[in-house]
Tab-separated table of C-alpha atoms in Angstrom:
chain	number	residue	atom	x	y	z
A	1	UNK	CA	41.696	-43.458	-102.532
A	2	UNK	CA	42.274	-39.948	-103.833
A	3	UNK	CA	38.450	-39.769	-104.672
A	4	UNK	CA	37.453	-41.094	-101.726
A	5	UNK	CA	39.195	-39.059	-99.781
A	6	UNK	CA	38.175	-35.690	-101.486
A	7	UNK	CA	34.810	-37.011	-101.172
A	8	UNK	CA	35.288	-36.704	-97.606
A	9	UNK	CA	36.487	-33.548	-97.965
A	10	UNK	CA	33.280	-31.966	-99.248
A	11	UNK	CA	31.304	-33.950	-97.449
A	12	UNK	CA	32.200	-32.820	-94.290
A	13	UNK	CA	31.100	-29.030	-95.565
A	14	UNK	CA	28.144	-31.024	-96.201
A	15	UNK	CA	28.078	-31.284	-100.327
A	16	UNK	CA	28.347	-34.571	-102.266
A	17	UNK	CA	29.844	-33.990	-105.685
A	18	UNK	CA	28.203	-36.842	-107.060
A	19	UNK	CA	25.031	-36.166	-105.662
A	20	UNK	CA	25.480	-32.344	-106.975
A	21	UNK	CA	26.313	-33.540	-110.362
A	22	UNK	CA	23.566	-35.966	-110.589
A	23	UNK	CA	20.702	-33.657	-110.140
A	24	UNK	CA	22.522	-31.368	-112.605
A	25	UNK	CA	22.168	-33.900	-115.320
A	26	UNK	CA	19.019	-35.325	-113.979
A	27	UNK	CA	17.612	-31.402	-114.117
A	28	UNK	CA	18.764	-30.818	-118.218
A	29	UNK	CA	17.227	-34.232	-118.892
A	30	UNK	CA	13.737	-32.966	-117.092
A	31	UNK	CA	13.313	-29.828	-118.785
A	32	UNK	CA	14.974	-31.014	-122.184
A	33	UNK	CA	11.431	-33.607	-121.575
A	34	UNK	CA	9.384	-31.002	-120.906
A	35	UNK	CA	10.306	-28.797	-123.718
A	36	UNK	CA	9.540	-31.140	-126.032
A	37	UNK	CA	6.274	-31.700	-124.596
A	38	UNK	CA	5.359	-28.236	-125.159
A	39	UNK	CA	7.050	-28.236	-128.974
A	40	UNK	CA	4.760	-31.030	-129.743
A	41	UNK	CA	1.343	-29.431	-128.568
A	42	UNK	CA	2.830	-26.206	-130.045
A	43	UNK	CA	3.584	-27.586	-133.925
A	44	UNK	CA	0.339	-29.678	-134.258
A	45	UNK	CA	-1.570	-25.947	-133.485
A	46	UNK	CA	0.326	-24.431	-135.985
A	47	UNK	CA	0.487	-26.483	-138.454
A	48	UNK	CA	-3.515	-27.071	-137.876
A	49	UNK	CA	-3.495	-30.421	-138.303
A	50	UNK	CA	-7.370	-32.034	-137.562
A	51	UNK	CA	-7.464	-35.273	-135.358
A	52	UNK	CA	-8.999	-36.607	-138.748
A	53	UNK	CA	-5.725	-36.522	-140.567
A	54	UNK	CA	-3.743	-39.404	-138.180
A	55	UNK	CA	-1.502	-39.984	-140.988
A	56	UNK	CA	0.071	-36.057	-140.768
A	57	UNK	CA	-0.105	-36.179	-136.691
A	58	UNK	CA	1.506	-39.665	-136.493
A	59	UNK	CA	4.539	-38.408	-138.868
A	60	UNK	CA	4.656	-35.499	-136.816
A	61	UNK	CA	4.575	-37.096	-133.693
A	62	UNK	CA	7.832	-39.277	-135.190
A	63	UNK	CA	9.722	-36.502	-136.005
A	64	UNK	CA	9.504	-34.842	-132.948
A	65	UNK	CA	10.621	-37.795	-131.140
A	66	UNK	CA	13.566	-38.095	-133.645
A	67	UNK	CA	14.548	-34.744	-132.987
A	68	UNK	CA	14.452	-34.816	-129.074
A	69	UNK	CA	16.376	-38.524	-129.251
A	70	UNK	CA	19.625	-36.948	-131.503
A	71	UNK	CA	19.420	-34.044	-128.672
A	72	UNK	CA	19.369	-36.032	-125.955
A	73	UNK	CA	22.110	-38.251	-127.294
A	74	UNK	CA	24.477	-35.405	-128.164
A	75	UNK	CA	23.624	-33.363	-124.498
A	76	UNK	CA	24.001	-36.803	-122.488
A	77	UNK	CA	27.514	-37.194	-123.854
A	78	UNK	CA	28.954	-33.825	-123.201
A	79	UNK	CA	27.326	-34.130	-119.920
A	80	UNK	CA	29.263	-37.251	-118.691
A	81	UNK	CA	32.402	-35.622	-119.994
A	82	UNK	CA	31.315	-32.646	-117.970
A	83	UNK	CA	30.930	-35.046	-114.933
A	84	UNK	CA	34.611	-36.501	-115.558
A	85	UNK	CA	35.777	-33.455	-115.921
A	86	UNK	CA	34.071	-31.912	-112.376
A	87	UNK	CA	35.573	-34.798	-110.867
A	88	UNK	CA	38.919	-34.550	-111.712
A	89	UNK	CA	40.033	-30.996	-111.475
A	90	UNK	CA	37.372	-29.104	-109.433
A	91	UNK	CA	36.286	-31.685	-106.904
A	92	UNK	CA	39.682	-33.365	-106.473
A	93	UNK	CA	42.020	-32.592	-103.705
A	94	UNK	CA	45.770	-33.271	-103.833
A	95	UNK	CA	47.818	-36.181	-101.874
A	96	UNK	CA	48.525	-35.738	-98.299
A	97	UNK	CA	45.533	-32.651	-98.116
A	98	UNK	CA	44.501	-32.288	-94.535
A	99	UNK	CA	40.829	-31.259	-93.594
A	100	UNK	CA	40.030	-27.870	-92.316
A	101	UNK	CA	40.684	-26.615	-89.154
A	102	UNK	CA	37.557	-27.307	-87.490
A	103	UNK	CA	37.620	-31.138	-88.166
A	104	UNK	CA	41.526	-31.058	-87.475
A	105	UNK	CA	40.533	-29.565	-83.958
A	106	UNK	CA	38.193	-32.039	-83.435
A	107	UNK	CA	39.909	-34.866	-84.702
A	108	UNK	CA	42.841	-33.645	-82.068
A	109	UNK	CA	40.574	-33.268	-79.320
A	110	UNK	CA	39.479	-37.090	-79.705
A	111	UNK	CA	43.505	-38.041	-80.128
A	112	UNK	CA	43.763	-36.231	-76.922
A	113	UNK	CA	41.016	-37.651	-75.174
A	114	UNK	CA	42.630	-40.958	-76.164
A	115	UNK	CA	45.613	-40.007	-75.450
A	116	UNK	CA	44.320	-39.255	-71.345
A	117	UNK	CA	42.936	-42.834	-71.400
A	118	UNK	CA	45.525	-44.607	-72.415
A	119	UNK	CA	47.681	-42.502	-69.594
A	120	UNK	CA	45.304	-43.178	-66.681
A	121	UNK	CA	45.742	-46.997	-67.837
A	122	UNK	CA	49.066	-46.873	-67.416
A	123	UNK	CA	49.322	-45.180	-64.455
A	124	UNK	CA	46.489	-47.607	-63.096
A	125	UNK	CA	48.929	-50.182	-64.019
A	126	UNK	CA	51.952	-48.812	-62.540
A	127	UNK	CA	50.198	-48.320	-59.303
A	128	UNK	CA	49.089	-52.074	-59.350
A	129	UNK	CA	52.639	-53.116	-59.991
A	130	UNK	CA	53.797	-50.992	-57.494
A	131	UNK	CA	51.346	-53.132	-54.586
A	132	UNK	CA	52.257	-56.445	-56.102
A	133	UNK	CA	55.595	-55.681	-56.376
A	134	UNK	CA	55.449	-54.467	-52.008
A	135	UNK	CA	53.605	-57.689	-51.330
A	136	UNK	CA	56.385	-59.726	-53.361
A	137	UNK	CA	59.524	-58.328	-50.978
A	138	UNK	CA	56.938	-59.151	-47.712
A	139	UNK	CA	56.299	-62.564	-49.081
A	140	UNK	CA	60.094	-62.814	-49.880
A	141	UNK	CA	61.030	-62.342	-45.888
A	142	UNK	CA	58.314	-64.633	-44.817
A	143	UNK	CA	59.512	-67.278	-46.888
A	144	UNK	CA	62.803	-66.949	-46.060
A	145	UNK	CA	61.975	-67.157	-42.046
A	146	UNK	CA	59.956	-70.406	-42.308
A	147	UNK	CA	62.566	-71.587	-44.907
A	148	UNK	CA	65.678	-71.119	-42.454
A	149	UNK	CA	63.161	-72.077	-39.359
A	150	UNK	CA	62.182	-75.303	-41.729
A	151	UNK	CA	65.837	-76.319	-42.641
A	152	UNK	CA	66.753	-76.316	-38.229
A	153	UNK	CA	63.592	-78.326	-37.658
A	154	UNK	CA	64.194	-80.931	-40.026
A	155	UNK	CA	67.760	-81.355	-38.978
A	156	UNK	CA	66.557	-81.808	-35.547
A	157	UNK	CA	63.110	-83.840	-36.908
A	158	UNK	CA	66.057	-86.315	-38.408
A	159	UNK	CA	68.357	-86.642	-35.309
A	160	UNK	CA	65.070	-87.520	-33.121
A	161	UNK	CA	63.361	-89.644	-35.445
A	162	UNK	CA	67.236	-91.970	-35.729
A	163	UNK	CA	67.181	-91.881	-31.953
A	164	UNK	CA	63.408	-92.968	-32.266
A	165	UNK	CA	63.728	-95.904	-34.619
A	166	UNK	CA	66.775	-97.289	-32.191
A	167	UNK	CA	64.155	-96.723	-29.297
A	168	UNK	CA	61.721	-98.577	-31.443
A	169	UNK	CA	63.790	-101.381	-32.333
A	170	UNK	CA	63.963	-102.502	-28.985
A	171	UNK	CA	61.702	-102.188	-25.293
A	172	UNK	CA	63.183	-100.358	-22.738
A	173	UNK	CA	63.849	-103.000	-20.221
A	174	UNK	CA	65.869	-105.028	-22.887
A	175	UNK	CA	67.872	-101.840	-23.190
A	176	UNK	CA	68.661	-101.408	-19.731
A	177	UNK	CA	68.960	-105.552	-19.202
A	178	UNK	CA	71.919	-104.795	-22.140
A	179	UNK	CA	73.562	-101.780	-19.509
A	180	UNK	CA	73.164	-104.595	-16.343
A	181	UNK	CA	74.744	-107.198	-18.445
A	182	UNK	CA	77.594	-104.729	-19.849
A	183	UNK	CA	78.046	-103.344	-16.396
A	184	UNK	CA	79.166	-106.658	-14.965
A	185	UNK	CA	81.244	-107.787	-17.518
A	186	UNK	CA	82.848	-104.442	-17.051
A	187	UNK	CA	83.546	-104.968	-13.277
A	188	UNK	CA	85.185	-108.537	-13.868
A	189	UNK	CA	87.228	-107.645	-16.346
A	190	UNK	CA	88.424	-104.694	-14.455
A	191	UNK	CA	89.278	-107.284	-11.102
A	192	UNK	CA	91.171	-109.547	-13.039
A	193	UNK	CA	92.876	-106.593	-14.798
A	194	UNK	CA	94.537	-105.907	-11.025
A	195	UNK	CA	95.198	-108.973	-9.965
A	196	UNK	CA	97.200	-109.014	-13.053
A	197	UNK	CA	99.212	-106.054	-12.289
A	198	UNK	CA	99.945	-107.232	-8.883
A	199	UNK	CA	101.202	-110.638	-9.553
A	200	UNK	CA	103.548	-109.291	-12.133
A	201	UNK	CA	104.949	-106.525	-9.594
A	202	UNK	CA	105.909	-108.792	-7.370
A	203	UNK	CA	107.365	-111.412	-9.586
A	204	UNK	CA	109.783	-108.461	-10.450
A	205	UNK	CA	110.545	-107.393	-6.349
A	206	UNK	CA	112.372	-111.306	-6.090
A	207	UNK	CA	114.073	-111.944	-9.391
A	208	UNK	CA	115.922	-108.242	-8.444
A	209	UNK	CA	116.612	-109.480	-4.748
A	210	UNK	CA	118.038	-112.895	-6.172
A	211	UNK	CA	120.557	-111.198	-8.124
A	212	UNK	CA	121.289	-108.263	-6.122
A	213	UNK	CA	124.512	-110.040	-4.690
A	214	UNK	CA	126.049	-112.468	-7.549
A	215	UNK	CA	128.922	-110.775	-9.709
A	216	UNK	CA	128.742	-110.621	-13.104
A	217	UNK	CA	130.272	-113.614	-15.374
A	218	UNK	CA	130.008	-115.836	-18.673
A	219	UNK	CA	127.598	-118.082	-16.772
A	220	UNK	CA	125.662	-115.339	-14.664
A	221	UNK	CA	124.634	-113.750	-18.251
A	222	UNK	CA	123.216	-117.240	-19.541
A	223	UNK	CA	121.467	-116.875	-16.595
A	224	UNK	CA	120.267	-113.417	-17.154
A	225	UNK	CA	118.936	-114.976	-20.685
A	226	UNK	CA	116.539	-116.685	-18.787
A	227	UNK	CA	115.278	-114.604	-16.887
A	228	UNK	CA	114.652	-112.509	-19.939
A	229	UNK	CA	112.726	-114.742	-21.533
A	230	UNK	CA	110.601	-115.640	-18.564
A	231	UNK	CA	109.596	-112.096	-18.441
A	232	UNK	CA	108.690	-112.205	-21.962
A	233	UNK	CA	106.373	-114.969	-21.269
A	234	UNK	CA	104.976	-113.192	-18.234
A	235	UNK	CA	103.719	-110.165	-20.698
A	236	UNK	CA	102.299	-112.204	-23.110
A	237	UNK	CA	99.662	-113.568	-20.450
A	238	UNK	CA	98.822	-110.040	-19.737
B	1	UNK	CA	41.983	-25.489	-119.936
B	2	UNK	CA	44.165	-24.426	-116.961
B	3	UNK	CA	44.178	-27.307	-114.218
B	4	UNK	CA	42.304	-26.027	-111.345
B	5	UNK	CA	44.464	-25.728	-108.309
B	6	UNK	CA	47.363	-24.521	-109.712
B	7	UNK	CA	50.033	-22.320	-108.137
B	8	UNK	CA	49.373	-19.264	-110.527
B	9	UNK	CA	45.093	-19.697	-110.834
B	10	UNK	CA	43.294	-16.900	-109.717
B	11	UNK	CA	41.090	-16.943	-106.416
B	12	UNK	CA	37.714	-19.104	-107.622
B	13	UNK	CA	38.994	-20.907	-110.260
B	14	UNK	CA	37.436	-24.074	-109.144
B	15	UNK	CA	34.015	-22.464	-108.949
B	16	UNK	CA	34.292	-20.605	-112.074
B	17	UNK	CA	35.667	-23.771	-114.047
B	18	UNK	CA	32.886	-25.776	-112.423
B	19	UNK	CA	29.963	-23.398	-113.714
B	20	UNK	CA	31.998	-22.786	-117.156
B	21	UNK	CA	32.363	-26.248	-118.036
B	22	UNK	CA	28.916	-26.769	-117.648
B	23	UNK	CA	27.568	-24.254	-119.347
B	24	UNK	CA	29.912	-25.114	-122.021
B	25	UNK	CA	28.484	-28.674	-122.587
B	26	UNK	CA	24.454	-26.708	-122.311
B	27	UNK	CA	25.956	-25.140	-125.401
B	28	UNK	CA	25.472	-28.134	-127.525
B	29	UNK	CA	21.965	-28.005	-126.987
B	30	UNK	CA	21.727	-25.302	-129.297
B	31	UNK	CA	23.618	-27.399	-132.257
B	32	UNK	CA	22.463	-31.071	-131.311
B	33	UNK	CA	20.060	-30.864	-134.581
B	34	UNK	CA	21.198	-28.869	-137.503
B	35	UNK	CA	18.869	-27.608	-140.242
B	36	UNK	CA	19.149	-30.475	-142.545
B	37	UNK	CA	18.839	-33.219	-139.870
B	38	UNK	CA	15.786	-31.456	-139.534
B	39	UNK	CA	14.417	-31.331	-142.910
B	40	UNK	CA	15.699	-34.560	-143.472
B	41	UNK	CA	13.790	-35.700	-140.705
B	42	UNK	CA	10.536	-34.099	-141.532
B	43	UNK	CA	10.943	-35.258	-145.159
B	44	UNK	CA	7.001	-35.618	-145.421
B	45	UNK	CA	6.421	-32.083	-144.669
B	46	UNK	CA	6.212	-29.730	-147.286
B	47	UNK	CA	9.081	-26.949	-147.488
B	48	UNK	CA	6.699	-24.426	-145.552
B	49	UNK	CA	5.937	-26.614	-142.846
B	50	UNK	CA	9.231	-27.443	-142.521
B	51	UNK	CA	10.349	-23.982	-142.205
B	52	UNK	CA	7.681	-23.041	-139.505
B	53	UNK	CA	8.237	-26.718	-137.524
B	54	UNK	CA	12.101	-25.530	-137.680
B	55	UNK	CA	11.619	-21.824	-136.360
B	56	UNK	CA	9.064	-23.061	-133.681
B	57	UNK	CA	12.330	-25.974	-132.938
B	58	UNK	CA	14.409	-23.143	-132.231
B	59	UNK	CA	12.417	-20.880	-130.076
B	60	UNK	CA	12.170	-24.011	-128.180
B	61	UNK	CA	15.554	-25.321	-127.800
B	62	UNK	CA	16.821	-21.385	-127.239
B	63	UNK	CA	14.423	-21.147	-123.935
B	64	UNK	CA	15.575	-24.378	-123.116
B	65	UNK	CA	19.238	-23.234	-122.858
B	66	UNK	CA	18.275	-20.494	-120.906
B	67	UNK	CA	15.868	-22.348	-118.637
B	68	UNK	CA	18.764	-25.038	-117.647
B	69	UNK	CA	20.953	-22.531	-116.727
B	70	UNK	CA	19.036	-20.600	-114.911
B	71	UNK	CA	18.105	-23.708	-112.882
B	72	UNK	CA	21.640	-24.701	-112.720
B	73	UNK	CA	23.033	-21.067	-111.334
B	74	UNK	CA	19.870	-21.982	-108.776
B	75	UNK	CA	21.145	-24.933	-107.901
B	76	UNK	CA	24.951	-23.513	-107.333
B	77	UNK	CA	23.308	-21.309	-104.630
B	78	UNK	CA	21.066	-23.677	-102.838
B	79	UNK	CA	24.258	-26.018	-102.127
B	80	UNK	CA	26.517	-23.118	-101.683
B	81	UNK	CA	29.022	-25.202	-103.625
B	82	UNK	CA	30.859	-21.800	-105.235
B	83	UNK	CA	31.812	-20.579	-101.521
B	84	UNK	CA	32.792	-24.083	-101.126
B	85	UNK	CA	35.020	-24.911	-103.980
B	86	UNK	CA	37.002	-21.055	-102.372
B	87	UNK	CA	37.078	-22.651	-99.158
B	88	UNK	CA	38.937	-25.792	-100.399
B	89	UNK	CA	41.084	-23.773	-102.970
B	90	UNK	CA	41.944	-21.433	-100.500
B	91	UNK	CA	42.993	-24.405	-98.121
B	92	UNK	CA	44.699	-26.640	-100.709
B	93	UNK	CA	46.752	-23.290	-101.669
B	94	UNK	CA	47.691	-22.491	-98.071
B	95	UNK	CA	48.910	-26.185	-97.323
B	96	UNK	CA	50.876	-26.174	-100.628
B	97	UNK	CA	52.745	-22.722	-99.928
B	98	UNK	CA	53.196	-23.151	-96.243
B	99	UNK	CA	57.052	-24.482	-95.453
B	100	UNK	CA	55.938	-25.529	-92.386
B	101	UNK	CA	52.881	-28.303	-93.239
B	102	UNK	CA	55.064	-30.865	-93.790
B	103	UNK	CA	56.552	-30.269	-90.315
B	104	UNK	CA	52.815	-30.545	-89.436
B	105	UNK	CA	52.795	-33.733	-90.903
B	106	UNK	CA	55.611	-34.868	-88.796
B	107	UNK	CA	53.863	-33.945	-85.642
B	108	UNK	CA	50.366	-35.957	-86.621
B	109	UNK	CA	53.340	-38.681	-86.850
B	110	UNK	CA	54.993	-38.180	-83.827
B	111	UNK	CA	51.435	-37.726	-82.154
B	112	UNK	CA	50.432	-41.424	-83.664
B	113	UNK	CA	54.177	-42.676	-82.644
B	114	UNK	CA	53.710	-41.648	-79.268
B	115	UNK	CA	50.416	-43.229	-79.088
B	116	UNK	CA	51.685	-46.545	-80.429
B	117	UNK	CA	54.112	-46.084	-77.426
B	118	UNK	CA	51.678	-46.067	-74.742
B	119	UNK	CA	49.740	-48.868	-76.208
B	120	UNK	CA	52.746	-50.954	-76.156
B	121	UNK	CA	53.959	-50.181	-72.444
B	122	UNK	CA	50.510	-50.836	-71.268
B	123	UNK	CA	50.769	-54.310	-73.231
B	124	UNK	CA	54.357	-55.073	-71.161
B	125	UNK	CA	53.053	-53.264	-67.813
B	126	UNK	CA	50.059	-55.726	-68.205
B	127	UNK	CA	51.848	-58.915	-69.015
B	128	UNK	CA	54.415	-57.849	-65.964
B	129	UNK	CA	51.926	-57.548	-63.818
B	130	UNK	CA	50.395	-60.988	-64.221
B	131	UNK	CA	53.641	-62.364	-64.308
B	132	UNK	CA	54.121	-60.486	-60.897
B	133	UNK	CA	51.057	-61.587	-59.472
B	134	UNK	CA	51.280	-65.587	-60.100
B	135	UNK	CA	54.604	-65.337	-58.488
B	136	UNK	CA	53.409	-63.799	-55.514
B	137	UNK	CA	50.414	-66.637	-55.418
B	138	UNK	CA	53.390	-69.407	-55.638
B	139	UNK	CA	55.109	-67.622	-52.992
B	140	UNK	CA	51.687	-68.035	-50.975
B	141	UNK	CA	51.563	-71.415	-51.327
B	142	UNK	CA	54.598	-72.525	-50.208
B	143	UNK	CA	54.559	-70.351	-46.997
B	144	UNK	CA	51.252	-71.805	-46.693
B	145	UNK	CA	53.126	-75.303	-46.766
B	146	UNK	CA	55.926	-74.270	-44.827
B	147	UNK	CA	53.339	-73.587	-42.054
B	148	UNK	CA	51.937	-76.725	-42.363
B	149	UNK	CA	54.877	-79.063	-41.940
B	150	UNK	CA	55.660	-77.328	-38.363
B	151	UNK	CA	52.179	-78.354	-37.484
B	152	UNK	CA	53.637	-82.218	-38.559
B	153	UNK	CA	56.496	-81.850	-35.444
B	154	UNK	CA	53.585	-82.522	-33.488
B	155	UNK	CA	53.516	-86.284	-34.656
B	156	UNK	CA	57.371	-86.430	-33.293
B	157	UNK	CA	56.423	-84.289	-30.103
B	158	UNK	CA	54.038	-87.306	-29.214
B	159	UNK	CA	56.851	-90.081	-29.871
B	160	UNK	CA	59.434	-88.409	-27.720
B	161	UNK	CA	56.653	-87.859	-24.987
B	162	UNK	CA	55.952	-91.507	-25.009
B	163	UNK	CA	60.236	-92.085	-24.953
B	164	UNK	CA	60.450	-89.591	-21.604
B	165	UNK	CA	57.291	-91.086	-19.863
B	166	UNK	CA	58.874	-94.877	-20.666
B	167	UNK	CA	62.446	-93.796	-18.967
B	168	UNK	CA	61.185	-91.534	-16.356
B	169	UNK	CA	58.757	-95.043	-15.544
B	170	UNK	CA	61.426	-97.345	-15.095
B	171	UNK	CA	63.219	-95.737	-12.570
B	172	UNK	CA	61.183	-94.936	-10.753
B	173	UNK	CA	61.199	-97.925	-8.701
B	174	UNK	CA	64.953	-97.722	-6.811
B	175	UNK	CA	65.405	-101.498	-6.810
B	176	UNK	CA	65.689	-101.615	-10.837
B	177	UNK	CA	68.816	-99.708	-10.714
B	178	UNK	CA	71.918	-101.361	-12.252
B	179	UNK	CA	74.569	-102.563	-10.190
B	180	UNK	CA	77.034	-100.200	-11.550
């Protein structure tokens, strides 16, 4: 992570280390070939060797290449410890190292810009709330108006619909045949009701007269007994 | 050698180590090959070839040196990365020495905590809202239904019509009256 992150680092002054080491290395590798080249062309002249003598030139040619392969061998390994090295200690960049100014700013600027979104979303959201919540406490009293208006009419549906089924049960002119029938049963009973009353009224008026003028004795209270019972009798016809 | 970004280095230590270092390792050029790998290796040669081959080797290998670094110092320049190692010294210094970057820290914290914050309340406002909403559509439908069911009283409306029309016919003729 370290790495990667000082690689971002540089980068964003616009220098890769790697690539900056790389063409270092690849640079002492393309003139090491090129000097050799030349040191090749250079001994054959003075040593004045003819084309004729391919023996001389080939062993020449051999050692050359010997030489330039035990230089490249020892350069190419101090080179990669040179790269290491680079690497580690100039191109690093310690834990918790923040980038320059410049990117900071900008990197702020986008938190900020974020930032602004994510507060217009909210108060977008608030503001919806706010309606729904409005439309809840209107919805709230209309229910509550139909619900009370709903809860009279039903108890009123159910008293008419009872008195309905008992009108359905039976036709009207049964119903008031029933009243015409009731209301003479009514009237008799109430005539014989009287007559009742006046029969025993007057029963009373005589048995008083008959003993208005007799004294009182053993036999005149057996008497009375009687007359008791009789009257007894009297209110259980009633 | 000193570890670059230390407390006491001096000012361009980074870019001085870098171009040291380097120059350092070009050294070896000059001592890849000694003077009897070279004989040895040009053991067909007589002693006076070998001698001119070697001097001729050296000229060589000396321009060589010379010619890499050259190229190298060239290179330094085209990708300006001496003024660049400063900038990042100079940077890595002032963040180490200054008592108040880690309180910097803290606010780059604070600035993510807040925005954690507002992602959260907008993830509860929205879930309140829908909430919200389908209770407001249930609240709909049952006024909707409410409304409905006093349209059904006119069903009973008809039935007591027909009751009043059936009394109000039969006495209407004076002779049906009881005998009350």
């Amino acid at each position: 992570m370290e790495g990667s992150k000082s690689e971002a680092v540089f980068d964003s002054m616009n220098l890769n280390p790697q690539i900056f080491i790389n063409e270092a290395i690849n640079s002492v590798e393309d003139y090491v070939d090129q000097a050799f080249d030349f040191y090749a062309r250079d001994a054959s002249k003075s040593l004045k060797i003819k084309g004729s003598d391919k023996q001389k030139s080939q062993a020449l040619s051999n050692g050359i290449a010997r030489v330039r392969g035990l230089l490249l061998s020892v350069i190419d390994n101090r080179l990669k410890l040179w790269e290491s090295y680079s690497l580690r200690f100039c191109f690093a960049v310690p834990d918790g190292f923040v980038l320059p100014k410049s990117e900071e700013s900008s990197s702020v600027h986008q938190d900020g810009l974020y930032d602004l979104e994510l507060d217009a979303e909210l108060d977008s959201l608030r503001d919806k709330l706010n309606v729904v919540g409005k439309r809840s406490v209107e919805l709230d009293s209309e229910l509550q108006a139909l619900e009370r208006s709903s809860v009279s009419r039903e108890r009123s549906l159910r008293l008419v619909n009872e008195a309905l089924e008992l009108y359905d049960e039976s036709s009207m002119d049964e119903i008031f045949k029933e009243m015409t029938k009731m209301a003479s049963e009514l009237r008799a009973s109430v005539e014989r009701l009287k007559t009742r009353r006046m029969k025993a009224s007057e029963s009373a008026k005589v048995k008083r007269l008959k003993n208005h003028g007799k004294e009182f004795s053993a036999m005149t209270f057996d008497g009375k007994l009687e007359d008791l019972e009789k009257f007894q009798a009297e209110l259980r016809k009633m | 050698m000193e570890k670059p970004g230390h407390e006491t280095d001096i000012a361009g230590s980074r870019r001085t180590h870098l171009k040291k270092s380097f120059k350092s390792t070009l050294r070896h050029l000059l001592t890849a090959c000694s003077k009897q790998d070279f004989v040895d290796i040009f053991s067909k040669f007589s002693g006076a070839e070998q001698e001119l081959l070697f001097q001729l080797y050296t000229r060589v290998v000396v321009n060589l040196h010379q010619t890499i670094e050259e190229e190298f110092d060239e290179q330094c320049h085209e990708t300006q990365v001496g003024p660049i190692l400063d900038t990042v010294e100079e940077l890595v210094e002032e963040q180490s020495l200054d008592p108040l970057f880690s309180d910097k820290t803290d606010v780059m914290a604070i600035a993510y905590d807040l925005t954690t914050s507002k992602k959260n309340e907008i993830q509860k406002l929205t879930v309140l809202l829908q909430r919200a909403e389908e209770q407001n559509r249930q609240k709909e439908a049952r006024i909707s239904m409410l409304k409905k069911q006093t349209q059904d009283l006119s069903g009973t409306a008809d039935r007591i019509e027909k009751l009043n029309a059936g009394v109000s016919g039969y006495f209407e003729g004076k002779d049906k009256l009881p005998p009350i």
